[in-house]
Amino acid sequence: KAGVTQTPRYLIKTRGQQVTLSCSPISGHRSVSWYQQTPGQGLQFLFEYFSETQRNKGNFPGRFSGRQFSNSRSEMNVSTLELGDSALYLCASSVEDQGNIQYFGAGTRLSVL
Amino acid sequence: AQSVTQLDSQVPVFEEAPVELRCNYSSSVSVYLFWYVQYPNQGLQLLLKYLSGSTLVKGINGFEAEFNKSQTSFHLRKPSVHISDTAEYFCAVILTGGGNKLTFGTGTQLKVEL
């Protein structure tokens, strides 16, 4: 089985722009979660989607949004980028079973200049 | 709310020596526990998990961890490390029946030296 695929791997944007990141989960996984990783704040949960519905949300401003499609692929969008949004964005997928074990993609490295 | 504490930000160790990476958690409800490893410029790879049953769990690459409910700990151990184990290690918890929100510790950088 193919793993979790995130595209693109690297992105460079300037302040004020918006960006869309994509995540394709492992086949058969219906849950997709997004995390932000920074040196200062560590790994923080952004949101989770299951069957095209947002099921959980972390403490991030409304500039961060996401969606999930009927094939379970997910996108996250960040509008009006700020320098502090520079981070590694990780996507994870899981099946609904005991432990809801999450499998991570390689991430998208976003740099905001 | 749940939280995870990894007391050691960096752990240097010589090759073939044993290592223990410490993890303590706090939660008012039961949790599942995980250890993930992250190599440079990569995502997170699952090392091992505790869901239920035996408190000693074995994972990939020779790692194991022991769940101690009374001490709310889930320390990671390896009897003999290799250079290739150099990486950052994250302990994480998820509430049982609480969706898919993982709460991570701040990570421990394991540096294996010759």
mmCIF file of N, CA and C in Angstrom, chain A residues 23-102:
data_model
loop_
_atom_site.group_PDB
_atom_site.id
_atom_site.type_symbol
_atom_site.label_atom_id
_atom_site.label_comp_id
_atom_site.label_asym_id
_atom_site.label_seq_id
_atom_site.Cartn_x
_atom_site.Cartn_y
_atom_site.Cartn_z
ATOM 1 N N CYS A 23 -3.074 16.548 0.657
ATOM 2 C CA CYS A 23 -2.748 15.307 1.353
ATOM 3 C C CYS A 23 -3.610 14.178 0.803
ATOM 4 N N SER A 24 -2.950 13.107 0.351
ATOM 5 C CA SER A 24 -3.668 11.911 -0.081
ATOM 6 C C SER A 24 -3.435 10.822 0.954
ATOM 7 N N PRO A 25 -4.482 10.339 1.617
ATOM 8 C CA PRO A 25 -4.300 9.358 2.693
ATOM 9 C C PRO A 25 -4.016 7.963 2.147
ATOM 10 N N ILE A 26 -3.673 7.081 3.045
ATOM 11 C CA ILE A 26 -3.520 5.671 2.705
ATOM 12 C C ILE A 26 -4.884 5.146 2.245
ATOM 13 N N SER A 27 -4.870 4.314 1.222
ATOM 14 C CA SER A 27 -6.115 3.776 0.696
ATOM 15 C C SER A 27 -6.930 3.098 1.805
ATOM 16 N N GLY A 28 -8.199 3.474 1.895
ATOM 17 C CA GLY A 28 -9.071 2.893 2.916
ATOM 18 C C GLY A 28 -9.153 3.714 4.186
ATOM 19 N N HIS A 29 -8.266 4.670 4.359
ATOM 20 C CA HIS A 29 -8.304 5.536 5.544
ATOM 21 C C HIS A 29 -9.260 6.696 5.276
ATOM 22 N N ARG A 30 -10.192 6.907 6.206
ATOM 23 C CA ARG A 30 -11.180 7.956 6.001
ATOM 24 C C ARG A 30 -10.933 9.182 6.862
ATOM 25 N N SER A 31 -10.027 9.054 7.805
ATOM 26 C CA SER A 31 -9.735 10.194 8.671
ATOM 27 C C SER A 31 -8.402 10.816 8.269
ATOM 28 N N VAL A 32 -8.391 12.129 8.169
ATOM 29 C CA VAL A 32 -7.165 12.872 7.868
ATOM 30 C C VAL A 32 -7.008 13.987 8.894
ATOM 31 N N SER A 33 -5.834 14.045 9.488
ATOM 32 C CA SER A 33 -5.525 15.093 10.463
ATOM 33 C C SER A 33 -4.333 15.898 9.980
ATOM 34 N N TRP A 34 -4.298 17.144 10.393
ATOM 35 C CA TRP A 34 -3.209 18.055 10.020
ATOM 36 C C TRP A 34 -2.526 18.577 11.281
ATOM 37 N N TYR A 35 -1.201 18.696 11.201
ATOM 38 C CA TYR A 35 -0.403 19.200 12.311
ATOM 39 C C TYR A 35 0.604 20.210 11.789
ATOM 40 N N GLN A 36 0.918 21.179 12.640
ATOM 41 C CA GLN A 36 1.959 22.154 12.332
ATOM 42 C C GLN A 36 3.150 21.878 13.236
ATOM 43 N N GLN A 37 4.343 21.860 12.667
ATOM 44 C CA GLN A 37 5.545 21.647 13.464
ATOM 45 C C GLN A 37 6.494 22.828 13.307
ATOM 46 N N THR A 38 6.802 23.492 14.406
ATOM 47 C CA THR A 38 7.754 24.601 14.428
ATOM 48 C C THR A 38 8.754 24.375 15.548
ATOM 49 N N PRO A 39 9.951 24.963 15.432
ATOM 50 C CA PRO A 39 10.942 24.799 16.506
ATOM 51 C C PRO A 39 10.456 25.364 17.839
ATOM 52 N N GLY A 40 9.675 26.427 17.787
ATOM 53 C CA GLY A 40 9.250 27.074 19.022
ATOM 54 C C GLY A 40 8.054 26.424 19.688
ATOM 55 N N GLN A 41 7.082 26.006 18.902
ATOM 56 C CA GLN A 41 5.824 25.462 19.440
ATOM 57 C C GLN A 41 5.715 23.959 19.349
ATOM 58 N N GLY A 42 6.655 23.330 18.658
ATOM 59 C CA GLY A 42 6.597 21.876 18.525
ATOM 60 C C GLY A 42 5.491 21.441 17.581
ATOM 61 N N LEU A 43 4.946 20.273 17.870
ATOM 62 C CA LEU A 43 3.889 19.689 17.039
ATOM 63 C C LEU A 43 2.527 20.065 17.607
ATOM 64 N N GLN A 44 1.735 20.752 16.795
ATOM 65 C CA GLN A 44 0.423 21.188 17.248
ATOM 66 C C GLN A 44 -0.647 20.729 16.283
ATOM 67 N N PHE A 45 -1.749 20.278 16.835
ATOM 68 C CA PHE A 45 -2.885 19.781 16.062
ATOM 69 C C PHE A 45 -3.651 20.950 15.447
ATOM 70 N N LEU A 46 -3.895 20.840 14.147
ATOM 71 C CA LEU A 46 -4.671 21.872 13.452
ATOM 72 C C LEU A 46 -6.139 21.492 13.373
ATOM 73 N N PHE A 47 -6.438 20.401 12.688
ATOM 74 C CA PHE A 47 -7.816 19.912 12.563
ATOM 75 C C PHE A 47 -7.816 18.503 12.011
ATOM 76 N N GLU A 48 -8.998 17.887 12.119
ATOM 77 C CA GLU A 48 -9.207 16.528 11.631
ATOM 78 C C GLU A 48 -10.484 16.485 10.803
ATOM 79 N N TYR A 49 -10.407 15.754 9.709
ATOM 80 C CA TYR A 49 -11.580 15.553 8.868
ATOM 81 C C TYR A 49 -11.895 14.067 8.775
ATOM 82 N N PHE A 50 -13.171 13.783 8.793
ATOM 83 C CA PHE A 50 -13.652 12.403 8.645
ATOM 84 C C PHE A 50 -14.915 12.450 7.813
ATOM 85 N N SER A 51 -14.928 11.674 6.749
ATOM 86 C CA SER A 51 -16.087 11.648 5.851
ATOM 87 C C SER A 51 -16.540 13.052 5.473
ATOM 88 N N GLU A 52 -15.586 13.851 5.051
ATOM 89 C CA GLU A 52 -15.808 15.197 4.501
ATOM 90 C C GLU A 52 -16.276 16.215 5.541
ATOM 91 N N THR A 53 -16.241 15.844 6.824
ATOM 92 C CA THR A 53 -16.694 16.750 7.887
ATOM 93 C C THR A 53 -15.546 17.010 8.865
ATOM 94 N N GLN A 54 -15.440 18.255 9.272
ATOM 95 C CA GLN A 54 -14.435 18.558 10.289
ATOM 96 C C GLN A 54 -14.915 18.021 11.628
ATOM 97 N N ARG A 55 -14.088 17.181 12.243
ATOM 98 C CA ARG A 55 -14.522 16.515 13.470
ATOM 99 C C ARG A 55 -13.852 17.098 14.717
ATOM 100 N N ASN A 56 -12.637 17.598 14.544
ATOM 101 C CA ASN A 56 -11.911 18.206 15.659
ATOM 102 C C ASN A 56 -11.165 19.409 15.131
ATOM 103 N N LYS A 57 -10.954 20.386 15.998
ATOM 104 C CA LYS A 57 -10.233 21.577 15.587
ATOM 105 C C LYS A 57 -9.309 22.010 16.712
ATOM 106 N N GLY A 58 -8.108 22.415 16.357
ATOM 107 C CA GLY A 58 -7.152 22.926 17.334
ATOM 108 C C GLY A 58 -7.313 24.425 17.504
ATOM 109 N N ASN A 59 -6.369 25.015 18.243
ATOM 110 C CA ASN A 59 -6.447 26.438 18.557
ATOM 111 C C ASN A 59 -5.651 27.277 17.572
ATOM 112 N N PHE A 60 -6.136 27.350 16.381
ATOM 113 C CA PHE A 60 -5.497 28.152 15.350
ATOM 114 C C PHE A 60 -6.502 29.181 14.831
ATOM 115 N N PRO A 61 -5.999 30.322 14.333
ATOM 116 C CA PRO A 61 -6.933 31.344 13.829
ATOM 117 C C PRO A 61 -7.672 30.871 12.590
ATOM 118 N N GLY A 62 -8.724 31.597 12.264
ATOM 119 C CA GLY A 62 -9.571 31.240 11.141
ATOM 120 C C GLY A 62 -8.877 31.289 9.787
ATOM 121 N N ARG A 63 -7.664 31.860 9.750
ATOM 122 C CA ARG A 63 -6.911 31.881 8.483
ATOM 123 C C ARG A 63 -6.549 30.460 8.035
ATOM 124 N N PHE A 64 -6.564 29.559 8.993
ATOM 125 C CA PHE A 64 -6.254 28.152 8.704
ATOM 126 C C PHE A 64 -7.570 27.407 8.486
ATOM 127 N N SER A 65 -7.715 26.805 7.337
ATOM 128 C CA SER A 65 -8.936 26.070 7.046
ATOM 129 C C SER A 65 -8.594 24.811 6.277
ATOM 130 N N GLY A 66 -9.550 23.936 6.180
ATOM 131 C CA GLY A 66 -9.306 22.707 5.450
ATOM 132 C C GLY A 66 -10.585 22.169 4.863
ATOM 133 N N ARG A 67 -10.425 21.118 4.097
ATOM 134 C CA ARG A 67 -11.596 20.413 3.582
ATOM 135 C C ARG A 67 -11.176 19.002 3.202
ATOM 136 N N GLN A 68 -12.165 18.159 3.061
ATOM 137 C CA GLN A 68 -11.912 16.785 2.657
ATOM 138 C C GLN A 68 -12.883 16.435 1.545
ATOM 139 N N PHE A 69 -12.373 15.711 0.577
ATOM 140 C CA PHE A 69 -13.182 15.332 -0.575
ATOM 141 C C PHE A 69 -13.756 13.921 -0.388
ATOM 142 N N SER A 70 -14.639 13.551 -1.304
ATOM 143 C CA SER A 70 -15.317 12.261 -1.173
ATOM 144 C C SER A 70 -14.346 11.084 -1.277
ATOM 145 N N ASN A 71 -13.187 11.286 -1.896
ATOM 146 C CA ASN A 71 -12.196 10.203 -1.984
ATOM 147 C C ASN A 71 -11.221 10.238 -0.794
ATOM 148 N N SER A 72 -11.552 11.016 0.220
ATOM 149 C CA SER A 72 -10.782 11.178 1.467
ATOM 150 C C SER A 72 -9.555 12.062 1.333
ATOM 151 N N ARG A 73 -9.198 12.457 0.141
ATOM 152 C CA ARG A 73 -8.091 13.413 -0.004
ATOM 153 C C ARG A 73 -8.455 14.711 0.707
ATOM 154 N N SER A 74 -7.440 15.362 1.237
ATOM 155 C CA SER A 74 -7.701 16.576 2.018
ATOM 156 C C SER A 74 -6.776 17.698 1.565
ATOM 157 N N GLU A 75 -7.261 18.894 1.738
ATOM 158 C CA GLU A 75 -6.462 20.091 1.504
ATOM 159 C C GLU A 75 -6.555 20.992 2.719
ATOM 160 N N MET A 76 -5.468 21.705 2.979
ATOM 161 C CA MET A 76 -5.556 22.766 3.967
ATOM 162 C C MET A 76 -5.111 24.072 3.303
ATOM 163 N N ASN A 77 -5.718 25.132 3.738
ATOM 164 C CA ASN A 77 -5.473 26.436 3.165
ATOM 165 C C ASN A 77 -5.084 27.409 4.273
ATOM 166 N N VAL A 78 -4.106 28.223 3.980
ATOM 167 C CA VAL A 78 -3.742 29.300 4.908
ATOM 168 C C VAL A 78 -3.831 30.604 4.134
ATOM 169 N N SER A 79 -4.652 31.488 4.591
ATOM 170 C CA SER A 79 -4.807 32.772 3.913
ATOM 171 C C SER A 79 -4.005 33.848 4.641
ATOM 172 N N THR A 80 -3.730 34.929 3.948
ATOM 173 C CA THR A 80 -3.015 36.071 4.517
ATOM 174 C C THR A 80 -1.812 35.603 5.340
ATOM 175 N N LEU A 81 -0.881 34.981 4.663
ATOM 176 C CA LEU A 81 0.258 34.375 5.342
ATOM 177 C C LEU A 81 1.048 35.379 6.170
ATOM 178 N N GLU A 82 1.507 34.895 7.322
ATOM 179 C CA GLU A 82 2.373 35.657 8.212
ATOM 180 C C GLU A 82 3.712 34.935 8.331
ATOM 181 N N LEU A 83 4.741 35.680 8.734
ATOM 182 C CA LEU A 83 6.059 35.078 8.871
ATOM 183 C C LEU A 83 6.012 33.870 9.815
ATOM 184 N N GLY A 84 5.201 33.970 10.840
ATOM 185 C CA GLY A 84 5.097 32.909 11.835
ATOM 186 C C GLY A 84 4.434 31.641 11.337
ATOM 187 N N ASP A 85 3.906 31.684 10.133
ATOM 188 C CA ASP A 85 3.286 30.478 9.563
ATOM 189 C C ASP A 85 4.330 29.557 8.944
ATOM 190 N N SER A 86 5.572 30.019 8.874
ATOM 191 C CA SER A 86 6.646 29.165 8.370
ATOM 192 C C SER A 86 6.768 27.938 9.270
ATOM 193 N N ALA A 87 6.664 26.775 8.665
ATOM 194 C CA ALA A 87 6.608 25.545 9.464
ATOM 195 C C ALA A 87 6.626 24.336 8.544
ATOM 196 N N LEU A 88 6.744 23.175 9.174
ATOM 197 C CA LEU A 88 6.519 21.916 8.486
ATOM 198 C C LEU A 88 5.071 21.511 8.774
ATOM 199 N N TYR A 89 4.294 21.312 7.745
ATOM 200 C CA TYR A 89 2.903 20.916 7.913
ATOM 201 C C TYR A 89 2.790 19.428 7.596
ATOM 202 N N LEU A 90 2.313 18.685 8.579
ATOM 203 C CA LEU A 90 2.223 17.235 8.475
ATOM 204 C C LEU A 90 0.780 16.793 8.402
ATOM 205 N N CYS A 91 0.552 15.835 7.558
ATOM 206 C CA CYS A 91 -0.757 15.236 7.417
ATOM 207 C C CYS A 91 -0.657 13.786 7.889
ATOM 208 N N ALA A 92 -1.711 13.307 8.529
ATOM 209 C CA ALA A 92 -1.745 11.928 8.994
ATOM 210 C C ALA A 92 -3.097 11.319 8.662
ATOM 211 N N SER A 93 -3.106 10.044 8.328
ATOM 212 C CA SER A 93 -4.374 9.375 8.073
ATOM 213 C C SER A 93 -4.521 8.174 8.991
ATOM 214 N N SER A 94 -5.761 7.765 9.219
ATOM 215 C CA SER A 94 -6.007 6.628 10.100
ATOM 216 C C SER A 94 -7.333 5.976 9.745
ATOM 217 N N VAL A 95 -7.483 4.742 10.219
ATOM 218 C CA VAL A 95 -8.766 4.047 10.114
ATOM 219 C C VAL A 95 -9.438 4.126 11.477
ATOM 220 N N GLU A 96 -10.713 3.915 11.497
ATOM 221 C CA GLU A 96 -11.473 3.966 12.737
ATOM 222 C C GLU A 96 -11.416 2.614 13.408
ATOM 223 N N ASP A 97 -10.383 2.421 14.205
ATOM 224 C CA ASP A 97 -10.307 1.195 14.981
ATOM 225 C C ASP A 97 -9.629 1.523 16.301
ATOM 226 N N GLN A 98 -9.365 0.503 17.098
ATOM 227 C CA GLN A 98 -8.790 0.754 18.409
ATOM 228 C C GLN A 98 -7.458 1.482 18.277
ATOM 229 N N GLY A 99 -7.393 2.586 18.956
ATOM 230 C CA GLY A 99 -6.151 3.347 18.951
ATOM 231 C C GLY A 99 -6.083 4.405 17.881
ATOM 232 N N ASN A 100 -6.890 4.299 16.834
ATOM 233 C CA ASN A 100 -6.863 5.276 15.729
ATOM 234 C C ASN A 100 -5.430 5.657 15.376
ATOM 235 N N ILE A 101 -4.630 4.646 15.115
ATOM 236 C CA ILE A 101 -3.212 4.863 14.856
ATOM 237 C C ILE A 101 -3.047 5.736 13.627
ATOM 238 N N GLN A 102 -2.249 6.776 13.770
ATOM 239 C CA GLN A 102 -2.071 7.730 12.684
ATOM 240 C C GLN A 102 -0.749 7.498 11.979
#
